[in-house]
PDB file of C-alpha atoms in Angstrom:
ATOM      1  CA  GLN A 573      13.714  37.960   0.516  1.00 92.00           C
ATOM      2  CA  LEU A 574      14.295  39.287  -2.990  1.00 96.00           C
ATOM      3  CA  GLN A 575      14.434  42.996  -3.811  1.00 95.00           C
ATOM      4  CA  ALA A 576      14.364  44.035  -7.456  1.00 97.00           C
ATOM      5  CA  SER A 577      15.382  47.548  -8.433  1.00 97.00           C
ATOM      6  CA  GLY A 578      16.701  49.610 -11.308  1.00 98.00           C
ATOM      7  CA  GLY A 579      13.584  50.062 -13.402  1.00 98.00           C
ATOM      8  CA  GLY A 580      12.621  53.369 -14.938  1.00 98.00           C
ATOM      9  CA  LEU A 581      11.675  55.257 -18.067  1.00 98.00           C
ATOM     10  CA  VAL A 582      14.051  55.078 -21.017  1.00 98.00           C
ATOM     11  CA  GLN A 583      13.870  55.875 -24.715  1.00 98.00           C
ATOM     12  CA  ALA A 584      14.016  53.138 -27.309  1.00 98.00           C
ATOM     13  CA  GLY A 585      17.608  52.147 -27.933  1.00 98.00           C
ATOM     14  CA  GLY A 586      18.626  53.004 -24.394  1.00 98.00           C
ATOM     15  CA  SER A 587      19.894  50.831 -21.557  1.00 98.00           C
ATOM     16  CA  LEU A 588      18.976  49.936 -18.002  1.00 98.00           C
ATOM     17  CA  ARG A 589      20.516  47.615 -15.449  1.00 98.00           C
ATOM     18  CA  LEU A 590      18.209  45.793 -13.071  1.00 98.00           C
ATOM     19  CA  SER A 591      19.416  44.386  -9.765  1.00 98.00           C
ATOM     20  CA  CYS A 592      17.975  41.617  -7.616  1.00 98.00           C
ATOM     21  CA  ALA A 593      19.378  41.723  -4.100  1.00 97.00           C
ATOM     22  CA  THR A 594      18.726  38.750  -1.846  1.00 95.00           C
ATOM     23  CA  SER A 595      18.686  38.125   1.885  1.00 93.00           C
ATOM     24  CA  GLY A 596      17.607  35.352   4.196  1.00 92.00           C
ATOM     25  CA  LEU A 597      18.754  32.514   1.976  1.00 93.00           C
ATOM     26  CA  THR A 598      22.015  30.828   1.076  1.00 93.00           C
ATOM     27  CA  PHE A 599      22.440  32.631  -2.228  1.00 94.00           C
ATOM     28  CA  THR A 600      24.921  30.198  -3.738  1.00 93.00           C
ATOM     29  CA  PHE A 601      22.404  27.345  -3.432  1.00 95.00           C
ATOM     30  CA  TYR A 602      20.056  29.040  -5.888  1.00 96.00           C
ATOM     31  CA  SER A 603      19.743  29.680  -9.577  1.00 96.00           C
ATOM     32  CA  VAL A 604      18.099  33.016 -10.345  1.00 97.00           C
ATOM     33  CA  GLY A 605      15.703  33.961 -13.099  1.00 97.00           C
ATOM     34  CA  TRP A 606      14.180  37.149 -14.442  1.00 98.00           C
ATOM     35  CA  PHE A 607      10.610  37.249 -15.680  1.00 98.00           C
ATOM     36  CA  ARG A 608       8.456  40.093 -16.964  1.00 98.00           C
ATOM     37  CA  GLN A 609       4.788  40.872 -17.193  1.00 98.00           C
ATOM     38  CA  ALA A 610       3.347  43.446 -19.547  1.00 96.00           C
ATOM     39  CA  PRO A 611      -0.133  44.898 -18.957  1.00 92.00           C
ATOM     40  CA  GLY A 612      -2.790  42.384 -19.895  1.00 94.00           C
ATOM     41  CA  LYS A 613      -0.289  39.628 -20.604  1.00 96.00           C
ATOM     42  CA  GLU A 614       0.998  36.523 -18.878  1.00 96.00           C
ATOM     43  CA  ARG A 615       4.235  36.642 -16.923  1.00 97.00           C
ATOM     44  CA  GLU A 616       6.982  35.390 -19.208  1.00 97.00           C
ATOM     45  CA  PHE A 617      10.491  34.102 -18.821  1.00 98.00           C
ATOM     46  CA  VAL A 618      13.352  36.432 -19.732  1.00 98.00           C
ATOM     47  CA  ALA A 619      16.633  34.931 -18.533  1.00 98.00           C
ATOM     48  CA  VAL A 620      18.148  32.599 -15.942  1.00 97.00           C
ATOM     49  CA  ILE A 621      21.598  32.000 -14.484  1.00 96.00           C
ATOM     50  CA  ASN A 622      22.855  28.967 -12.609  1.00 94.00           C
ATOM     51  CA  ARG A 623      24.476  28.884  -9.182  1.00 94.00           C
ATOM     52  CA  SER A 624      28.025  29.466 -10.335  1.00 91.00           C
ATOM     53  CA  GLY A 625      27.128  32.001 -12.993  1.00 92.00           C
ATOM     54  CA  GLY A 626      28.708  29.832 -15.642  1.00 91.00           C
ATOM     55  CA  THR A 627      25.542  28.956 -17.532  1.00 94.00           C
ATOM     56  CA  THR A 628      22.767  31.221 -18.720  1.00 96.00           C
ATOM     57  CA  ARG A 629      19.682  31.020 -20.882  1.00 96.00           C
ATOM     58  CA  TYR A 630      17.587  33.713 -22.563  1.00 97.00           C
ATOM     59  CA  THR A 631      14.279  33.942 -24.272  1.00 97.00           C
ATOM     60  CA  ASP A 632      14.738  34.490 -28.005  1.00 97.00           C
ATOM     61  CA  SER A 633      13.407  38.041 -28.046  1.00 97.00           C
ATOM     62  CA  VAL A 634      16.182  39.355 -25.772  1.00 98.00           C
ATOM     63  CA  LYS A 635      19.165  37.342 -26.994  1.00 98.00           C
ATOM     64  CA  GLY A 636      22.028  39.625 -27.923  1.00 97.00           C
ATOM     65  CA  ARG A 637      20.465  42.570 -26.078  1.00 98.00           C
ATOM     66  CA  PHE A 638      20.173  41.438 -22.452  1.00 98.00           C
ATOM     67  CA  THR A 639      22.880  39.961 -20.227  1.00 98.00           C
ATOM     68  CA  ILE A 640      22.261  38.224 -16.905  1.00 98.00           C
ATOM     69  CA  SER A 641      25.080  38.014 -14.373  1.00 98.00           C
ATOM     70  CA  ARG A 642      25.572  37.438 -10.672  1.00 97.00           C
ATOM     71  CA  ASP A 643      27.910  38.553  -7.916  1.00 97.00           C
ATOM     72  CA  ASN A 644      27.841  35.861  -5.253  1.00 94.00           C
ATOM     73  CA  ALA A 645      29.812  37.992  -2.811  1.00 95.00           C
ATOM     74  CA  LYS A 646      27.101  40.672  -3.005  1.00 96.00           C
ATOM     75  CA  ARG A 647      24.255  38.120  -3.179  1.00 97.00           C
ATOM     76  CA  THR A 648      22.926  39.993  -6.184  1.00 97.00           C
ATOM     77  CA  VAL A 649      21.894  39.163  -9.726  1.00 98.00           C
ATOM     78  CA  TYR A 650      21.888  41.732 -12.521  1.00 98.00           C
ATOM     79  CA  LEU A 651      20.067  42.076 -15.802  1.00 98.00           C
ATOM     80  CA  GLN A 652      21.827  44.437 -18.190  1.00 98.00           C
ATOM     81  CA  MET A 653      19.332  45.514 -20.824  1.00 98.00           C
ATOM     82  CA  ASP A 654      20.654  47.232 -23.954  1.00 98.00           C
ATOM     83  CA  SER A 655      18.983  48.296 -27.196  1.00 98.00           C
ATOM     84  CA  LEU A 656      15.673  48.470 -25.395  1.00 98.00           C
ATOM     85  CA  GLU A 657      12.493  48.365 -27.432  1.00 98.00           C
ATOM     86  CA  PRO A 658       8.956  49.509 -26.559  1.00 97.00           C
ATOM     87  CA  GLU A 659       7.997  45.816 -26.491  1.00 97.00           C
ATOM     88  CA  ASP A 660      10.279  45.399 -23.457  1.00 98.00           C
ATOM     89  CA  THR A 661       7.944  47.558 -21.366  1.00 98.00           C
ATOM     90  CA  ALA A 662       6.811  45.473 -18.379  1.00 98.00           C
ATOM     91  CA  ASN A 663       7.161  44.835 -14.700  1.00 98.00           C
ATOM     92  CA  TYR A 664      10.306  42.779 -14.227  1.00 98.00           C
ATOM     93  CA  TYR A 665      10.510  40.164 -11.462  1.00 98.00           C
ATOM     94  CA  CYS A 666      13.364  38.082 -10.135  1.00 98.00           C
ATOM     95  CA  ALA A 667      12.873  34.597  -8.736  1.00 98.00           C
ATOM     96  CA  VAL A 668      15.075  31.897  -7.269  1.00 97.00           C
ATOM     97  CA  LYS A 669      15.118  28.136  -7.451  1.00 96.00           C
ATOM     98  CA  ARG A 670      17.270  25.857  -5.340  1.00 94.00           C
ATOM     99  CA  THR A 671      19.252  23.589  -7.661  1.00 89.00           C
ATOM    100  CA  ILE A 672      22.325  21.419  -7.764  1.00 86.00           C
ATOM    101  CA  MET A 673      25.396  23.177  -9.083  1.00 79.00           C
ATOM    102  CA  THR A 674      25.175  22.422 -12.788  1.00 76.00           C
ATOM    103  CA  VAL A 675      21.419  22.541 -13.267  1.00 84.00           C
ATOM    104  CA  LEU A 676      19.766  25.452 -15.029  1.00 90.00           C
ATOM    105  CA  PRO A 677      16.049  25.886 -14.313  1.00 91.00           C
ATOM    106  CA  GLY A 678      13.632  26.100 -17.173  1.00 88.00           C
ATOM    107  CA  PRO A 679      11.295  28.890 -18.187  1.00 92.00           C
ATOM    108  CA  ASP A 680       8.251  27.628 -16.282  1.00 93.00           C
ATOM    109  CA  ARG A 681       7.504  30.115 -13.529  1.00 92.00           C
ATOM    110  CA  SER A 682       5.947  27.411 -11.361  1.00 92.00           C
ATOM    111  CA  ASP A 683       9.402  25.852 -10.976  1.00 92.00           C
ATOM    112  CA  TYR A 684      10.692  28.764  -8.912  1.00 96.00           C
ATOM    113  CA  ASP A 685      10.659  28.833  -5.124  1.00 95.00           C
ATOM    114  CA  TYR A 686      10.619  32.501  -4.158  1.00 96.00           C
ATOM    115  CA  TRP A 687       9.765  35.729  -5.933  1.00 97.00           C
ATOM    116  CA  GLY A 688      10.552  39.390  -5.440  1.00 95.00           C
ATOM    117  CA  GLN A 689       8.319  42.333  -6.121  1.00 94.00           C
ATOM    118  CA  GLY A 690       8.475  43.845  -9.590  1.00 94.00           C
ATOM    119  CA  THR A 691      10.381  46.812 -10.895  1.00 98.00           C
ATOM    120  CA  LEU A 692       8.749  48.713 -13.729  1.00 98.00           C
ATOM    121  CA  VAL A 693      10.561  49.266 -17.014  1.00 98.00           C
ATOM    122  CA  THR A 694       8.966  51.638 -19.503  1.00 98.00           C
ATOM    123  CA  VAL A 695      10.491  52.092 -22.946  1.00 98.00           C
ATOM    124  CA  SER A 696       9.199  55.015 -24.974  1.00 97.00           C
ATOM    125  CA  SER A 697       9.285  55.092 -28.763  1.00 93.00           C
TER     126      SER A 697
END
């Protein structure tokens, strides 16, 4: 089970930290990704982190503003979002994919095994 939280309303330029808490799976066997879906748009890839936390990947539009990290002891992945823009407004979802240690999943949402419910981020201008 995946539980995303931390969304809310923030002004442009502000920050939020999303959390994805997991249960019922061996957390260290999984890479974890964040995706987002804005109203009327397709769900899109945001960021992903591998099992150890040593490798990450971001979509171009969030590079330098968002940081994905994980705490394996807490079975939780975080998405620190800084310098938020109105275009970041969306429901944010976390998802997991079982991988070998060094592999980093790609941006295709069909590659992921399990999904959490979304947490809504609204950025006002």
